[in-house]
PDB file of N, CA and C and ligand atoms in Angstrom:
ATOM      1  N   UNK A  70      83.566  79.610  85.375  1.00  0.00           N
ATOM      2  CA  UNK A  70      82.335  79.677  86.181  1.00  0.00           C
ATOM      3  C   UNK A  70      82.664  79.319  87.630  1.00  0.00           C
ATOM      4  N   UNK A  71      81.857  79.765  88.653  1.00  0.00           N
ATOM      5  CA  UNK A  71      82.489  79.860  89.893  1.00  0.00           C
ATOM      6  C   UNK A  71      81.342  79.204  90.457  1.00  0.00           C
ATOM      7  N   UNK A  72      81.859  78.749  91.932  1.00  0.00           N
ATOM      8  CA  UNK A  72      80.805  77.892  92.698  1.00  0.00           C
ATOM      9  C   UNK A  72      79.906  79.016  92.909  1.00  0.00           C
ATOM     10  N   UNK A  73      78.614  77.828  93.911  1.00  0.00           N
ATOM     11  CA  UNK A  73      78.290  78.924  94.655  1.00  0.00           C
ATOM     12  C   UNK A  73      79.016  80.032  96.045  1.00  0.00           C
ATOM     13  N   UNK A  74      78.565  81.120  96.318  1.00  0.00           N
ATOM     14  CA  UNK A  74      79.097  82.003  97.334  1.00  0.00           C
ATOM     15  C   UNK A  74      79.290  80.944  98.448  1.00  0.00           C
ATOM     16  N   UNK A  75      78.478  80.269  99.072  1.00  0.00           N
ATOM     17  CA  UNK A  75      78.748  79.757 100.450  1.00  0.00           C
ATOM     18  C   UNK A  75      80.083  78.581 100.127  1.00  0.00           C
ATOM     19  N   UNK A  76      80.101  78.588  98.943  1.00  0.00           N
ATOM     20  CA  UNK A  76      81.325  77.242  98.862  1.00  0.00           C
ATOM     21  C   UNK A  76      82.628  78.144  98.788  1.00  0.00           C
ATOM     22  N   UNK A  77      82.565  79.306  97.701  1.00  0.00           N
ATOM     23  CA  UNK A  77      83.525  79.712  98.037  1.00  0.00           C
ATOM     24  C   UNK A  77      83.992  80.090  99.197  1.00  0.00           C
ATOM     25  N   UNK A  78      82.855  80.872 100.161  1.00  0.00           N
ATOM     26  CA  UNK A  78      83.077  81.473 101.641  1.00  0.00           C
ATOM     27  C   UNK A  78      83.751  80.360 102.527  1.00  0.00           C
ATOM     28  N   UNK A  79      83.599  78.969 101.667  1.00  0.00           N
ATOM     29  CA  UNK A  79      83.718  77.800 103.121  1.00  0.00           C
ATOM     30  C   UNK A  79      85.356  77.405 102.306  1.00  0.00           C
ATOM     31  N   UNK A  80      85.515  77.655 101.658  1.00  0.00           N
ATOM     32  CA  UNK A  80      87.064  77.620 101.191  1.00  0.00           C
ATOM     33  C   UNK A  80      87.973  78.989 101.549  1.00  0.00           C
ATOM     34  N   UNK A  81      86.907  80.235 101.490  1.00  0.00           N
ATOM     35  CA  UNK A  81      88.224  81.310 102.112  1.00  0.00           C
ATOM     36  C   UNK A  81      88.071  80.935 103.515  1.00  0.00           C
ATOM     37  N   UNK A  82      87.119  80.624 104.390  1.00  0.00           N
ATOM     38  CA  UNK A  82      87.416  80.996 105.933  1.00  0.00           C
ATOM     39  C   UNK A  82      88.405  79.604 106.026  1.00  0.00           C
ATOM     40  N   UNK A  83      88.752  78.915 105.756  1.00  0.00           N
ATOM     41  CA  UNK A  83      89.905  77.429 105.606  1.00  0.00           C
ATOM     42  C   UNK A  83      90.885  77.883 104.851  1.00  0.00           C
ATOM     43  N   UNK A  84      90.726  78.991 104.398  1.00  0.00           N
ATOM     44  CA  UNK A  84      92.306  79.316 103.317  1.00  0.00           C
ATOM     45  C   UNK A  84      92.794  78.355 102.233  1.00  0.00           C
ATOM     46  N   UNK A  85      91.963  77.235 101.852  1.00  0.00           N
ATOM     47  CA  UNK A  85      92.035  76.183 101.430  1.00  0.00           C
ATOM     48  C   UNK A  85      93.060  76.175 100.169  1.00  0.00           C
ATOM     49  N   UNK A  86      92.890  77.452  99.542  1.00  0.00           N
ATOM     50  CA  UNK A  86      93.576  78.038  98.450  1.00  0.00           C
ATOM     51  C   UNK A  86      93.023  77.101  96.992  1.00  0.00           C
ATOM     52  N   UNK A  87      91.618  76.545  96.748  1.00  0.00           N
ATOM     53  CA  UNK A  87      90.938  76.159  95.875  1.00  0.00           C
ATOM     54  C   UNK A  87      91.010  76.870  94.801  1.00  0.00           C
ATOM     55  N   UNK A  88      90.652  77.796  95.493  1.00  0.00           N
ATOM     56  CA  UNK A  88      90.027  78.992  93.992  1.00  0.00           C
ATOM     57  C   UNK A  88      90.845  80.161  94.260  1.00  0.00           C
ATOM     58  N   UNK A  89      91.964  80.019  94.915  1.00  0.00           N
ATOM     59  CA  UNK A  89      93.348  81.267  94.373  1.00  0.00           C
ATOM     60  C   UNK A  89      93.645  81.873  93.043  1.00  0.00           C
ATOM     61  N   UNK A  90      93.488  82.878  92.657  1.00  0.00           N
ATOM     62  CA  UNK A  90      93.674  83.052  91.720  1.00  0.00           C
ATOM     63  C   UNK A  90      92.604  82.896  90.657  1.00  0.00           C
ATOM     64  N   UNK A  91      91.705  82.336  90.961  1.00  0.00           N
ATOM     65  CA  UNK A  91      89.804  82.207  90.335  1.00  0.00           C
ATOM     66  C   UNK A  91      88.820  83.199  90.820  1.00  0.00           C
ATOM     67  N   UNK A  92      89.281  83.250  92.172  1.00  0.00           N
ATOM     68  CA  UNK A  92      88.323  84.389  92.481  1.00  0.00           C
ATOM     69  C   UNK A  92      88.554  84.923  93.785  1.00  0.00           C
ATOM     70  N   UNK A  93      88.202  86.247  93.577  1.00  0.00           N
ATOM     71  CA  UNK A  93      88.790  87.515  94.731  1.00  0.00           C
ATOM     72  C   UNK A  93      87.819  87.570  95.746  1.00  0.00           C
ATOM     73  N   UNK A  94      87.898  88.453  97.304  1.00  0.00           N
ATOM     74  CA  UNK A  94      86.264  88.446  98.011  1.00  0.00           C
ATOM     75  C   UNK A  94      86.314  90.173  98.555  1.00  0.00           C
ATOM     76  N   UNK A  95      85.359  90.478  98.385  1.00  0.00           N
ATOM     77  CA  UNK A  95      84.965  92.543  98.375  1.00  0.00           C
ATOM     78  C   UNK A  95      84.592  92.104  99.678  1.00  0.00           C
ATOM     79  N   UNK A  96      84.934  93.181 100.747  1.00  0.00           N
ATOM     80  CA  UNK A  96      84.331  93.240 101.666  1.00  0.00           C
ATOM     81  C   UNK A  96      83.651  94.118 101.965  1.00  0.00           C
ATOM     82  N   UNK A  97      82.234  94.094 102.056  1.00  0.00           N
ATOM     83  CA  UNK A  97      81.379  95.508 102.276  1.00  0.00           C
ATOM     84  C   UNK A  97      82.254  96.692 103.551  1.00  0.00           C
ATOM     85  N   UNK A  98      82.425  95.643 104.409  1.00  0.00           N
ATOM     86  CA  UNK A  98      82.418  96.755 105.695  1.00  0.00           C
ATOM     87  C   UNK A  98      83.563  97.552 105.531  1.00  0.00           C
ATOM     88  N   UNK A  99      84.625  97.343 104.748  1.00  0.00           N
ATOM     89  CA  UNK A  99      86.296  97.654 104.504  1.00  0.00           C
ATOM     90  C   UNK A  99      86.205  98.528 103.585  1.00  0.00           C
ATOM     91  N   UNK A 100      85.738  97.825 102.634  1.00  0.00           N
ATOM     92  CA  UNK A 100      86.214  98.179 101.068  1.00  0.00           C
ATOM     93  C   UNK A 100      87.190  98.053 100.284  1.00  0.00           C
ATOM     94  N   UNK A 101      87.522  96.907 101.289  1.00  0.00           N
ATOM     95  CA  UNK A 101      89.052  96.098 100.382  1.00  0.00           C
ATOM     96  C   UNK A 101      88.299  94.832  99.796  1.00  0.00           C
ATOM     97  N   UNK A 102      89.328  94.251  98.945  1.00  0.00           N
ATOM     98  CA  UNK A 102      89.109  92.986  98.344  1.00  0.00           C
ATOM     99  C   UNK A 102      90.686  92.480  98.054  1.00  0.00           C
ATOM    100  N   UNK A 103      90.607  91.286  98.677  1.00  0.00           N
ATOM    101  CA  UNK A 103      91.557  90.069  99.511  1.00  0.00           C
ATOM    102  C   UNK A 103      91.540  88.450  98.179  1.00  0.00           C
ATOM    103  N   UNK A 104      92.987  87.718  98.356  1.00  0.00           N
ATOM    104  CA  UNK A 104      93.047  87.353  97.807  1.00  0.00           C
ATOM    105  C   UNK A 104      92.265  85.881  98.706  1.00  0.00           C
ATOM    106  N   UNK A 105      92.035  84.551  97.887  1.00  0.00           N
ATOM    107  CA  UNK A 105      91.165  83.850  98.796  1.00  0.00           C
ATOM    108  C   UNK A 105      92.014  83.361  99.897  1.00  0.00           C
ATOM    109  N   UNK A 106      93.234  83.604 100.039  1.00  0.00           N
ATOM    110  CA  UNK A 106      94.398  83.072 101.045  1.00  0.00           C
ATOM    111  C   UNK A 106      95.135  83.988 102.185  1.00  0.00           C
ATOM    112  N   UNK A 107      93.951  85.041 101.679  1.00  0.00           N
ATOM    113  CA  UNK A 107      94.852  86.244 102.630  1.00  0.00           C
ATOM    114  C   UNK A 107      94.672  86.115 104.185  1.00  0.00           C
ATOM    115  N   UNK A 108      95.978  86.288 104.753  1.00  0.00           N
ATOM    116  CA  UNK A 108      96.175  86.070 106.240  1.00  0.00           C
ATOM    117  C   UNK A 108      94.855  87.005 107.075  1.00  0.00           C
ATOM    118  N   UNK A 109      94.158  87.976 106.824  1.00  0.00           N
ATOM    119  CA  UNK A 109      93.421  89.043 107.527  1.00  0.00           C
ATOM    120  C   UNK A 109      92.794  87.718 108.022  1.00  0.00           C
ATOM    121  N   UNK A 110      91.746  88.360 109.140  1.00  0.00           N
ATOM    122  CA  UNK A 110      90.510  87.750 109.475  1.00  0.00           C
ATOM    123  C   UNK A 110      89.343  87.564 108.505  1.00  0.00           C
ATOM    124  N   UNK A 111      88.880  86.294 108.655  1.00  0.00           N
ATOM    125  CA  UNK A 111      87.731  86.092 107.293  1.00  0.00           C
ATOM    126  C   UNK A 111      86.575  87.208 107.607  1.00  0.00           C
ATOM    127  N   UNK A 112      86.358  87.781 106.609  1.00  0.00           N
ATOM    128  CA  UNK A 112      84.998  88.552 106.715  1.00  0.00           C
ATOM    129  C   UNK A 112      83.685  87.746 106.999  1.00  0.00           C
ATOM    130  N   UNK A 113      83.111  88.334 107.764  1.00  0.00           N
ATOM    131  CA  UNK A 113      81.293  87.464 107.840  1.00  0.00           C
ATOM    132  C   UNK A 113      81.556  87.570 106.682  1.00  0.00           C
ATOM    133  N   UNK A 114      79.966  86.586 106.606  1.00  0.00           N
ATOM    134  CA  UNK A 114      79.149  85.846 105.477  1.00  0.00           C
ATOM    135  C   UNK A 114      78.574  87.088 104.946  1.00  0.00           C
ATOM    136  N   UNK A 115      78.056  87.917 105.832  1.00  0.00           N
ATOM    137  CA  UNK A 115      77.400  88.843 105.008  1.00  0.00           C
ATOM    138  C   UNK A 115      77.820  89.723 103.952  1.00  0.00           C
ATOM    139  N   UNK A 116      79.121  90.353 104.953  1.00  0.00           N
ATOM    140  CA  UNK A 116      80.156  90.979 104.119  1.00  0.00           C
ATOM    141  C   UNK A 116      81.175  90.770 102.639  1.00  0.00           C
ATOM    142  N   UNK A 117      80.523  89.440 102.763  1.00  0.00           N
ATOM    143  CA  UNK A 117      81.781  88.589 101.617  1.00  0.00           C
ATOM    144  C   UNK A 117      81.377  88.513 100.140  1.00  0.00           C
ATOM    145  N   UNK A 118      81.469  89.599  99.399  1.00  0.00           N
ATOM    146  CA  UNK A 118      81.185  89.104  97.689  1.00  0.00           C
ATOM    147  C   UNK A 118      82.046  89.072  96.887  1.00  0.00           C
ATOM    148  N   UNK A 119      81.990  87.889  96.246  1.00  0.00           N
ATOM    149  CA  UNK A 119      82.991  87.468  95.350  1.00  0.00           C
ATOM    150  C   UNK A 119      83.087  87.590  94.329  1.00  0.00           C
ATOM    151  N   UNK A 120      84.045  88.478  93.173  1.00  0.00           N
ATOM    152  CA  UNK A 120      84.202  88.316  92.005  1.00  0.00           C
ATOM    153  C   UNK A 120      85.157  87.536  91.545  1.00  0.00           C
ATOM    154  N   UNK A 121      85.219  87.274  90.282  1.00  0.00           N
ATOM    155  CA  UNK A 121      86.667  86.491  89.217  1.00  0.00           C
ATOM    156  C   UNK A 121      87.818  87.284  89.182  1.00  0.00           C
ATOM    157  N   UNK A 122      87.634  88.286  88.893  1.00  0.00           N
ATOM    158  CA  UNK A 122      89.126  89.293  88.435  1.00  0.00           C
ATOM    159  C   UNK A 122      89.217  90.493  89.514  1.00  0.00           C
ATOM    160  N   UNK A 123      90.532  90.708  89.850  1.00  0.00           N
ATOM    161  CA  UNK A 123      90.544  92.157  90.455  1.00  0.00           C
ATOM    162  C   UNK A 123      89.988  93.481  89.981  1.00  0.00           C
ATOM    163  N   UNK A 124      89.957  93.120  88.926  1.00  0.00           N
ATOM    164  CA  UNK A 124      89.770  94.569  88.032  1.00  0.00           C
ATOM    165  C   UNK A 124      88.622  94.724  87.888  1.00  0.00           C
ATOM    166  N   UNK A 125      87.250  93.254  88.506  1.00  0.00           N
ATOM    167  CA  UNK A 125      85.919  93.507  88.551  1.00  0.00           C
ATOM    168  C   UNK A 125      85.902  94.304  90.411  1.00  0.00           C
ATOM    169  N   UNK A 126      86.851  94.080  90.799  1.00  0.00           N
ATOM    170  CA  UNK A 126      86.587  94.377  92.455  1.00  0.00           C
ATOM    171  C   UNK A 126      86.781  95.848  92.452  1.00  0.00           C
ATOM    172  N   UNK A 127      88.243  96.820  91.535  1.00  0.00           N
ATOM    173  CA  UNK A 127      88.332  97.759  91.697  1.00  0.00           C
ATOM    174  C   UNK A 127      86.660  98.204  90.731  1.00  0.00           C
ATOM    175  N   UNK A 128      86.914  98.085  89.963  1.00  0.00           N
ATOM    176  CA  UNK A 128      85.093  98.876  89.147  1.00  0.00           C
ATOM    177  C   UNK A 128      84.375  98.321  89.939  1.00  0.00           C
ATOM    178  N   UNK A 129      84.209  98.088  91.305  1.00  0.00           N
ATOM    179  CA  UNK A 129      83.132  97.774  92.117  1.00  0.00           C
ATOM    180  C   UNK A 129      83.060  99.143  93.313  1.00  0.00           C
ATOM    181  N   UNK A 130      84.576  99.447  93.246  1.00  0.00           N
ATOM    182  CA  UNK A 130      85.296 100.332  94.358  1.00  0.00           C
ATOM    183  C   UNK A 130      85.664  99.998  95.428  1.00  0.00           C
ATOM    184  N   UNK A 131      86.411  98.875  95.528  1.00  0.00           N
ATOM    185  CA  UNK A 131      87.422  98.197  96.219  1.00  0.00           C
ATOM    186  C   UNK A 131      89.119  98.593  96.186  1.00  0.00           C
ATOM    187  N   UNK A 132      89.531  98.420  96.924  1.00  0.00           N
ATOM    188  CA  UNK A 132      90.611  98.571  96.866  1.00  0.00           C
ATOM    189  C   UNK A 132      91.539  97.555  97.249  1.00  0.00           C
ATOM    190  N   UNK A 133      92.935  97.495  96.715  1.00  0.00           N
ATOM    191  CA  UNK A 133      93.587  96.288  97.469  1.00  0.00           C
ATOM    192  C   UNK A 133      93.540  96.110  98.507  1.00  0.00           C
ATOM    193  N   UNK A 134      93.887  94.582  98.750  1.00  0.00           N
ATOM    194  CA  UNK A 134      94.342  94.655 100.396  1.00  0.00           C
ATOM    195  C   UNK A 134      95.783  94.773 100.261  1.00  0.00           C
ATOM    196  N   UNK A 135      96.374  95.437 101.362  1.00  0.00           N
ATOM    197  CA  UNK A 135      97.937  96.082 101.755  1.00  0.00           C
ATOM    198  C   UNK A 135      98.742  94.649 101.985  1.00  0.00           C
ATOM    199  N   UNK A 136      97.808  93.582 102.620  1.00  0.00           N
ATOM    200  CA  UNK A 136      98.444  92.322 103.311  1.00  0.00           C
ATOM    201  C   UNK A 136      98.752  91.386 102.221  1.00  0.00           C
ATOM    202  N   UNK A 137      97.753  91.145 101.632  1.00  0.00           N
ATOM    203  CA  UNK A 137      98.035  89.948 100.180  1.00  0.00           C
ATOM    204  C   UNK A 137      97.993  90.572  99.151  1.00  0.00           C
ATOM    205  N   UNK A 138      97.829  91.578  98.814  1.00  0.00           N
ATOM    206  CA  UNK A 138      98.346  92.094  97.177  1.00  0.00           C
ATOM    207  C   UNK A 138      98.112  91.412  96.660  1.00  0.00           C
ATOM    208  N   UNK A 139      95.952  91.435  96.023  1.00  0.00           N
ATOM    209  CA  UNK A 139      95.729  90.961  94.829  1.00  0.00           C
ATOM    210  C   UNK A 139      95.984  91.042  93.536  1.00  0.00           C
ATOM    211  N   UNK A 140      96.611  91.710  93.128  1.00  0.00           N
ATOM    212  CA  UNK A 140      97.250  92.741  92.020  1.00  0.00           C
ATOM    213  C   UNK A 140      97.132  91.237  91.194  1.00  0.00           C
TER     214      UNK A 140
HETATM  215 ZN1   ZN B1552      93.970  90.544 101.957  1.00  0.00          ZN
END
């Protein structure tokens, strides 16, 4: 079970690496989805939804990111 969104959001924009590997973040405006440590720029708040597994991000229609390879 996962926090709420704004906790996770306040652990990816810190890279904190809490929930690495717990949970991935879709970015509307891209259409990638990033691991919670990935070097890119943090997506707004708006943009940022988070699933558990990659494989919920691709059946969302996401795609990796090229930089952190959520795989
Ligand atoms: Zn990434």
């Amino acid at each position: 079970m996962l926090p709420e969104a704004d906790e996770l959001y306040a652990s990816l924009a810190l890279r904190d690496g809490r929930f690495d590997g717990l949970a991935f973040v879709c970015v509307a405006t891209t259409g990638i989805f990033c691991k919670m440590t990935c070097p890119a720029r943090t997506p707004l708040r708006r943009n940022a939804a988070f699933r558990t597994t990659a494989a919920e991000c691709r059946a969302a229609g996401f795609r990796a990111c090229k930089r952190c390879r959520p795989v």
